[in-house]
PDB file of C-alpha atoms in Angstrom:
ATOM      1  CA  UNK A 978     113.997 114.555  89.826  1.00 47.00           C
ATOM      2  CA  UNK A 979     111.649 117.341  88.536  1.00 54.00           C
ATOM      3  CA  UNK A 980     113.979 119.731  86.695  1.00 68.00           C
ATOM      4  CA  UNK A 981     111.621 122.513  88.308  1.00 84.00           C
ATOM      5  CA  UNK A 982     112.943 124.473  90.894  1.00 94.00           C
ATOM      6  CA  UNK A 983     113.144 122.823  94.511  1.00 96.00           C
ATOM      7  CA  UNK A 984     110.447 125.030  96.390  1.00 97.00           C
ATOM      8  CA  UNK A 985     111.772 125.932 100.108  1.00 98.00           C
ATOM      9  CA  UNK A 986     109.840 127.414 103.145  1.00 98.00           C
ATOM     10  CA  UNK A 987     111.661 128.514 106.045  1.00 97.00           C
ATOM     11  CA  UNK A 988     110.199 128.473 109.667  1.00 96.00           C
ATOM     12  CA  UNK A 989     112.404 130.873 111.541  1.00 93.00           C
ATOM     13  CA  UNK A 990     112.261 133.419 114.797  1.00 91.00           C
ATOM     14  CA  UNK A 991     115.188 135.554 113.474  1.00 92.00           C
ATOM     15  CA  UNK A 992     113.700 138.069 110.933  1.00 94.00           C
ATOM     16  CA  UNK A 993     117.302 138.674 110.162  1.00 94.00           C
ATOM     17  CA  UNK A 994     117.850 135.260 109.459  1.00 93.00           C
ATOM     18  CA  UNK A 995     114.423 134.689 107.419  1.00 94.00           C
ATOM     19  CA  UNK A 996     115.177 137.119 105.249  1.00 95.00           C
ATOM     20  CA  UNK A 997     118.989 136.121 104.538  1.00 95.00           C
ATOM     21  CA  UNK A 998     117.443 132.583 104.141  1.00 96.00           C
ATOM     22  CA  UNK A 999     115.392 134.113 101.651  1.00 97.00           C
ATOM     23  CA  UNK A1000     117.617 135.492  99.437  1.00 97.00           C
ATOM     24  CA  UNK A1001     119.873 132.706  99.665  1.00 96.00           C
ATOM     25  CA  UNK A1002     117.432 130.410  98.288  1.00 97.00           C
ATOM     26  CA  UNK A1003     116.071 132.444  95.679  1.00 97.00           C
ATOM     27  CA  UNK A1004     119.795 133.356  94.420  1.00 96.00           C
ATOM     28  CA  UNK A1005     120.457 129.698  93.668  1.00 95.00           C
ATOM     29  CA  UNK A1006     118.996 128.615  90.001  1.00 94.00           C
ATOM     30  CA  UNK A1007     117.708 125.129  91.617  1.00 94.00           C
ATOM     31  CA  UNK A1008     115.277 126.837  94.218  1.00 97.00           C
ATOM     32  CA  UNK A1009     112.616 129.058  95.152  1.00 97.00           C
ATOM     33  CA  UNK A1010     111.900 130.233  98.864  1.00 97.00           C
ATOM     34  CA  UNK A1011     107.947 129.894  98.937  1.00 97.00           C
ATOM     35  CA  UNK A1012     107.484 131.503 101.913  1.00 97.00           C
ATOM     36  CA  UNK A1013     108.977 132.507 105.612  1.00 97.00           C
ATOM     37  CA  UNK A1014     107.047 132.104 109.023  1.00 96.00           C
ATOM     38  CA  UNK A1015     107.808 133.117 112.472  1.00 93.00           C
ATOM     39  CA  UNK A1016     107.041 129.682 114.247  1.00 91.00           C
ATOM     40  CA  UNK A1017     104.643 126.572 113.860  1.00 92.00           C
ATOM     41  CA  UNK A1018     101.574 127.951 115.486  1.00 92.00           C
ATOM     42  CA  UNK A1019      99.868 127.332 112.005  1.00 94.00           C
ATOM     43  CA  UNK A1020     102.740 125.145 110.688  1.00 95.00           C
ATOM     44  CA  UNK A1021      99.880 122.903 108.555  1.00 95.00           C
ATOM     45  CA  UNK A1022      98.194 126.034 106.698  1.00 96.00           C
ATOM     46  CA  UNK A1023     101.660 127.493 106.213  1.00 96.00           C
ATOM     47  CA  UNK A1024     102.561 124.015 104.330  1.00 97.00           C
ATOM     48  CA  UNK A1025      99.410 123.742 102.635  1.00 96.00           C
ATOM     49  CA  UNK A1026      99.621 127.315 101.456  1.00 96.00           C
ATOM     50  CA  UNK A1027     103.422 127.092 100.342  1.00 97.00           C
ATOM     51  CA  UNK A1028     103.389 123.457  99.279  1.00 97.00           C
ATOM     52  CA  UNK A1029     106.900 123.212  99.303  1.00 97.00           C
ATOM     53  CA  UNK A1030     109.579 120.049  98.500  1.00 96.00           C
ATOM     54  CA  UNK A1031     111.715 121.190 101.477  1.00 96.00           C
ATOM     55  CA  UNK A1032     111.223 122.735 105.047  1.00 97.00           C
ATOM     56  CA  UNK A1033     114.304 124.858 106.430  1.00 95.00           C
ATOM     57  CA  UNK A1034     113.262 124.533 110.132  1.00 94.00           C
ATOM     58  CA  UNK A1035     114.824 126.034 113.212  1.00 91.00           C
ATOM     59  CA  UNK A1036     114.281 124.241 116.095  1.00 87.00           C
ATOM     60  CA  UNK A1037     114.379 126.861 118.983  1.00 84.00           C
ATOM     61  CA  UNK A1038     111.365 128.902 118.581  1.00 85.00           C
ATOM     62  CA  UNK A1039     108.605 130.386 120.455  1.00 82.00           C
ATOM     63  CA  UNK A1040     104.889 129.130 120.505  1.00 86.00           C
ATOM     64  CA  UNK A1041     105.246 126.039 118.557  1.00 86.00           C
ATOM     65  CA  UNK A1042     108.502 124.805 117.920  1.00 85.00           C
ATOM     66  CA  UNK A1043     110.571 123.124 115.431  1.00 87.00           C
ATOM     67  CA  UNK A1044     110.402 119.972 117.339  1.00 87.00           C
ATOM     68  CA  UNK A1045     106.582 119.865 117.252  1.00 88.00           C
ATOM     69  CA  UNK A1046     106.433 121.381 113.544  1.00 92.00           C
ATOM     70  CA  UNK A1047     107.850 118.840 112.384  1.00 90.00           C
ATOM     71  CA  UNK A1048     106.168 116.075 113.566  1.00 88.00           C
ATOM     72  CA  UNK A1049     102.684 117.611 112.446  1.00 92.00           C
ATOM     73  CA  UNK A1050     104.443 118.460 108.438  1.00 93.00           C
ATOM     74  CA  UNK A1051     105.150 114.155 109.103  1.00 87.00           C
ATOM     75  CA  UNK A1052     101.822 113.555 109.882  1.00 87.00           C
ATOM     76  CA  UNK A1053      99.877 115.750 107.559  1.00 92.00           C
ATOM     77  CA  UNK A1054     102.319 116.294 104.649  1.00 92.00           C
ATOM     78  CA  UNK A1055     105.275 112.774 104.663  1.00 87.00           C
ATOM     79  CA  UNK A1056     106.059 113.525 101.241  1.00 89.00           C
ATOM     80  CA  UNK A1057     107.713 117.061 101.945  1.00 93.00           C
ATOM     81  CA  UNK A1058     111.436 116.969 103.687  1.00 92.00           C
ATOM     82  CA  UNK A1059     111.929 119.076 106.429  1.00 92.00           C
ATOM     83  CA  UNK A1060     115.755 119.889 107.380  1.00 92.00           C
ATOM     84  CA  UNK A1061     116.583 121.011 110.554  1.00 89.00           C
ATOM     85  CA  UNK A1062     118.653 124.084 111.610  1.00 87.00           C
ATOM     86  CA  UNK A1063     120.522 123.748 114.944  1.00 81.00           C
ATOM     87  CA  UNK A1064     122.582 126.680 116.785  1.00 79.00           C
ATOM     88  CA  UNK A1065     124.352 123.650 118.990  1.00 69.00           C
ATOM     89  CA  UNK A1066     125.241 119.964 118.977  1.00 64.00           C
ATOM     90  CA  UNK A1067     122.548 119.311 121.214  1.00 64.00           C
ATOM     91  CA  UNK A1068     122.215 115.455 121.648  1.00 61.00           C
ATOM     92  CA  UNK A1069     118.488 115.780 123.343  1.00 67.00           C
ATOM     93  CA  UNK A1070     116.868 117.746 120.518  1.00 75.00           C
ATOM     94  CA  UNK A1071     118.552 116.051 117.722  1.00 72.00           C
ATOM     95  CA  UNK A1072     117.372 112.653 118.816  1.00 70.00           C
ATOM     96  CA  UNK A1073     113.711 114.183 119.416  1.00 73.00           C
ATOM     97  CA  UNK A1074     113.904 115.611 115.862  1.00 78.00           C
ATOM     98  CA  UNK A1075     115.077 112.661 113.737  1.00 73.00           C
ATOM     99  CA  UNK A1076     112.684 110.955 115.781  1.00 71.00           C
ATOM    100  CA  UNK A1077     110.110 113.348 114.570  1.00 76.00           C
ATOM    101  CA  UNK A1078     110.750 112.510 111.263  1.00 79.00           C
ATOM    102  CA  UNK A1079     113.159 115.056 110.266  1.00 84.00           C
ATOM    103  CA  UNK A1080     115.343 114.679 107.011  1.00 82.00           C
ATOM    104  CA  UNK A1081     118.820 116.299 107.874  1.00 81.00           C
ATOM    105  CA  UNK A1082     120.104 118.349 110.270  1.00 82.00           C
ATOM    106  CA  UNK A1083     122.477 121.067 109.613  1.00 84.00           C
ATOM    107  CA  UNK A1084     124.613 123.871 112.008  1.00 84.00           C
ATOM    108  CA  UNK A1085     123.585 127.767 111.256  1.00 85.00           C
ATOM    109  CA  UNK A1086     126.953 128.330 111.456  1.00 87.00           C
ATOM    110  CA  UNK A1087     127.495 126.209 108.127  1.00 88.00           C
ATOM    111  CA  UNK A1088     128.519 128.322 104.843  1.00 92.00           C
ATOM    112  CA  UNK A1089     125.810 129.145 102.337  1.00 94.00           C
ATOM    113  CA  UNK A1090     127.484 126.587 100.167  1.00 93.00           C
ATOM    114  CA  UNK A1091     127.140 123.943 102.666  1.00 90.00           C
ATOM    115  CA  UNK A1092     123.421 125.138 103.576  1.00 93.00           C
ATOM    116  CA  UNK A1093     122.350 125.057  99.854  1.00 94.00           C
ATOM    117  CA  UNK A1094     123.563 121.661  99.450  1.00 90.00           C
ATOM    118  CA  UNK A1095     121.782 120.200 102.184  1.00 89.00           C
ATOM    119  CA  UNK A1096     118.391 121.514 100.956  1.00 93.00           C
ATOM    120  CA  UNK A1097     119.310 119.707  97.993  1.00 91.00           C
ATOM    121  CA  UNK A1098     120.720 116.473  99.589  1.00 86.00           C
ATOM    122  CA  UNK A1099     117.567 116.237 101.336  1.00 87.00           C
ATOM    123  CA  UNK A1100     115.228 116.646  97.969  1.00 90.00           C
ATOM    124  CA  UNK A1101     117.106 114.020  96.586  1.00 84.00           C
ATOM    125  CA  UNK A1102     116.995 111.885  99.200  1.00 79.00           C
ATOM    126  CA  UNK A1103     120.102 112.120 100.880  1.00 76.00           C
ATOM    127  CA  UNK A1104     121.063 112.273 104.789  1.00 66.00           C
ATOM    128  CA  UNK A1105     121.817 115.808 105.150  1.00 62.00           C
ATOM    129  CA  UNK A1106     124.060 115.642 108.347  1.00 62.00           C
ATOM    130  CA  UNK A1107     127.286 117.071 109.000  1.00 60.00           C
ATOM    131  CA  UNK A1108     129.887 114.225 110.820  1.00 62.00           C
ATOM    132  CA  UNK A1109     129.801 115.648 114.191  1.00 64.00           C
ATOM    133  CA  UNK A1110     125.962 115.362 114.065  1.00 63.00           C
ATOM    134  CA  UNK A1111     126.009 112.421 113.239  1.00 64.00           C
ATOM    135  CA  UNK A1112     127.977 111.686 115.761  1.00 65.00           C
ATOM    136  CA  UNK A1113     125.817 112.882 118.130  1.00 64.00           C
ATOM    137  CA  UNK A1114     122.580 111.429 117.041  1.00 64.00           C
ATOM    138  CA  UNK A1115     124.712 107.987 117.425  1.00 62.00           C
ATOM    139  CA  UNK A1116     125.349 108.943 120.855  1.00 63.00           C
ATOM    140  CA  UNK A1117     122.043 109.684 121.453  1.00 61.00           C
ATOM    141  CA  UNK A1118     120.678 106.481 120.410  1.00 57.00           C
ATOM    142  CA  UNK A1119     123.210 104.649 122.770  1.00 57.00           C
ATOM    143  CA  UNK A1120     121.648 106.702 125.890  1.00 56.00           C
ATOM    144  CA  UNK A1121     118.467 105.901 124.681  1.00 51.00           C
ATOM    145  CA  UNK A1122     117.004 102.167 125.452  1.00 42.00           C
ATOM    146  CA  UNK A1123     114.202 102.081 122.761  1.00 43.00           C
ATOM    147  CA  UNK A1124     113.759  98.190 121.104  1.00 41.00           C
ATOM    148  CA  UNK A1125     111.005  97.288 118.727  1.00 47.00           C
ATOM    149  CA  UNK A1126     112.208  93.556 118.354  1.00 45.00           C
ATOM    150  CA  UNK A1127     108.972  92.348 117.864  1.00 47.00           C
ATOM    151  CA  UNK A1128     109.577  92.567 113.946  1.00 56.00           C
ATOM    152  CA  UNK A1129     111.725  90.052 112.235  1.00 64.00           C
ATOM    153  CA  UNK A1130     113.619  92.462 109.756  1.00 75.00           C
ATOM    154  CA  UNK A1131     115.548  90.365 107.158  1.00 82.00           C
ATOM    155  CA  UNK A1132     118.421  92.166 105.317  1.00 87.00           C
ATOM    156  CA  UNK A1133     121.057  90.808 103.471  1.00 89.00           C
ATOM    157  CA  UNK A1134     124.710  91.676 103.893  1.00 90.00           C
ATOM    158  CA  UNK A1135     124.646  93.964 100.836  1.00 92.00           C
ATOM    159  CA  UNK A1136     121.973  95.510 102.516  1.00 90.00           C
ATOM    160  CA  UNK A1137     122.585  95.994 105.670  1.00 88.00           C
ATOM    161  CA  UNK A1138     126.406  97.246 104.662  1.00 91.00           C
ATOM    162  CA  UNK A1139     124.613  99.718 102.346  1.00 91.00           C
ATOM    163  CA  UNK A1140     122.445 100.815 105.436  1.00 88.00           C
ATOM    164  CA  UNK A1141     125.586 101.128 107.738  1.00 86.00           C
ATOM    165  CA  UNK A1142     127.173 103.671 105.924  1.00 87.00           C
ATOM    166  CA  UNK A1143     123.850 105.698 106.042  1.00 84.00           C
ATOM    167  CA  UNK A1144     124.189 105.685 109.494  1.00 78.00           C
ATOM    168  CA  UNK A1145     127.286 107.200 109.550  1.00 78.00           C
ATOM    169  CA  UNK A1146     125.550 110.125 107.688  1.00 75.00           C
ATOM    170  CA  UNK A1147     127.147 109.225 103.959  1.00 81.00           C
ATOM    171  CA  UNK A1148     125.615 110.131 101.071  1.00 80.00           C
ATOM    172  CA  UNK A1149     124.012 108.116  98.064  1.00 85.00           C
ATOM    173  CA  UNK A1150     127.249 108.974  96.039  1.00 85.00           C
ATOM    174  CA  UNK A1151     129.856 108.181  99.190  1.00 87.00           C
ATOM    175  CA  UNK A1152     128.073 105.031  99.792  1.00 90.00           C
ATOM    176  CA  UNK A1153     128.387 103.960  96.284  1.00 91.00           C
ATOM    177  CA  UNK A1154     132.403 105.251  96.352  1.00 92.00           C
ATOM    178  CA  UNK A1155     132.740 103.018  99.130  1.00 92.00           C
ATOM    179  CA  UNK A1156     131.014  99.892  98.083  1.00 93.00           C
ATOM    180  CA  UNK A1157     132.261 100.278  94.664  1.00 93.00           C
ATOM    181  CA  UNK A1158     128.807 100.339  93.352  1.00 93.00           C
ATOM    182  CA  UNK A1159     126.742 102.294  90.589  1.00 92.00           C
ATOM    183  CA  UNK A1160     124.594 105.209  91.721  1.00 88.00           C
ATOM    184  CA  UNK A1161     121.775 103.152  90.208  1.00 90.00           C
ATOM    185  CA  UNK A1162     122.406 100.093  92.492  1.00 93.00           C
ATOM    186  CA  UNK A1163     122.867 102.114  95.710  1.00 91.00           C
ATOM    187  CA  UNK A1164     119.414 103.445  95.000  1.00 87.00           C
ATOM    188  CA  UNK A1165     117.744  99.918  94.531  1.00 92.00           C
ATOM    189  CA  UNK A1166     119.337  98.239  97.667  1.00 92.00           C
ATOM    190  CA  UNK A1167     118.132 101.263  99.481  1.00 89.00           C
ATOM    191  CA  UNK A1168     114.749 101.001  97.903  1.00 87.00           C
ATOM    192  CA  UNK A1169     114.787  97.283  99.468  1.00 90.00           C
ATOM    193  CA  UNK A1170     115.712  98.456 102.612  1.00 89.00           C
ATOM    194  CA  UNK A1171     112.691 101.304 102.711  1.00 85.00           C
ATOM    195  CA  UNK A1172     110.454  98.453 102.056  1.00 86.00           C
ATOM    196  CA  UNK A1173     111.914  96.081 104.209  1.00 87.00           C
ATOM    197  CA  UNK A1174     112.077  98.645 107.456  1.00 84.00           C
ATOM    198  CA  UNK A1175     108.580 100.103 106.041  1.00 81.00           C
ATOM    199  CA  UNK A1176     109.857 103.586 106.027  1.00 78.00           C
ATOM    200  CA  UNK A1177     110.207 106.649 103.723  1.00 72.00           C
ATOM    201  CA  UNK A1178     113.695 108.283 104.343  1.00 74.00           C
ATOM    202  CA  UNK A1179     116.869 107.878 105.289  1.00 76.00           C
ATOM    203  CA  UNK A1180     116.229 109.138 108.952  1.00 71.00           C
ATOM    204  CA  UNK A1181     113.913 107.009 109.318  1.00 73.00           C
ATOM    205  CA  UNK A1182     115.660 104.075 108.157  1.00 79.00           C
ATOM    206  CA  UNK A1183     118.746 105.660 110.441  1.00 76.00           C
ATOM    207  CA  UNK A1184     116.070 105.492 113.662  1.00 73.00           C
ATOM    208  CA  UNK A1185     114.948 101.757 113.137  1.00 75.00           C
ATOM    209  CA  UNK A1186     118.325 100.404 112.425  1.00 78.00           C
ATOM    210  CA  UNK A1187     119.560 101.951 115.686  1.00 72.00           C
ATOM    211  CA  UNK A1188     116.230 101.060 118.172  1.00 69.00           C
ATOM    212  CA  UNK A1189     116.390  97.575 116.504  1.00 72.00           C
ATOM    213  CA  UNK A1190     120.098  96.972 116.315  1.00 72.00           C
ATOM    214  CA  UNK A1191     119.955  95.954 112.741  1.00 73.00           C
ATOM    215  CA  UNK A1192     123.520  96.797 111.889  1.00 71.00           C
TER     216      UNK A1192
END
């Protein structure tokens, strides 16, 4: 990764919050807030104009919300992560999010510690997801009767043990712990797995190995 700092932009309703946010971000050596907005009524300008790595999004906001930001930064911008900030467990707009194409979610009752590392999970790749969400977005997917079985998806055990334990929101480095492998060879088998599901992240890869019951 770039060793320039990870460039942040928070969409928040709380001008409380957006400034705490703020100074969070900029207090940390590995990032730089590029800008605060209300809500998404202009969410692709804002992006444009900030052209950040990683969006801090609340969900709950008036206008346009989070939901609906993020799938327009998806559409227009599918390079930039957008993490999600959630005041409750809430199965519904969890599952709406990831399926939006969100990165990570993450409780805004989380320490700065945790909040900081998320941001940078998320730039580097990483589910950002606390257990209990993940939890949740499991338990979502089991309510939810979505199949797209008309694509033969070949993965080999490796693989799909690999993908498995990104379900269960672990990290690069806890996958590797677990399956005893190098850093290096977690990130080729899930290279081969982003090619192989024809998606970009690991929420992505978390939605189509749930709606197609690949694990």
């Amino acid at each position: 990764m770039s060793s320039l700092p990870i460039k942040v932009t928070v969409f928040d309703d709380n001008a409380y919050r957006r400034e705490s946010l703020s100074m969070l971000i900029n207090s940390s050596p590995k990032m730089t807030c590029a800008g605060t907005f209300f809500d998404c009524s202009n969410v692709i300008a804002d992006v444009r104009k900030t052209a950040p790595d990683v969006v801090l999004m609340d969900i709950d906001m008036p206008n346009v919300n989070g939901i609906e930001g993020v799938k327009l930064i998806s559409i227009n911008f599918p390079k930039v992560q957008v993490l999600m900030q959630t005041v409750f467990e809430d199965d519904d707009k969890i599952f709406a999010s990831i399926c939006a194409g969100a990165s990570g979610y993450i409780l805004k009752k989380s320490t700065p510690v945790q909040l900081l590392q998320a941001v940078e999970d998320v730039y580097n790749g990483d589910a950002a997801m606390t257990a209990s969400i993940a939890r949740k977005v499991l338990t979502a997917f089991q309510k939810n009767v979505f199949y797209e079985n008309n694509q033969e998806i070949s993965l080999t055990p490796r693989e799909k043990e690999v993908l498995g334990f990104l379900v269960k929101g672990y990290s690069h480095k806890m996958v590797a712990s677990a399956c005893t492998l190098s850093i290096h060879t977690v990130n080729t088998h899930i290279k081969k797995i982003y090619e192989k599901l024809q998606v970009n992240s690991v929420a992505e890869a978390v939605v189509k190995a749930l709606n197609q019951k690949l694990i």
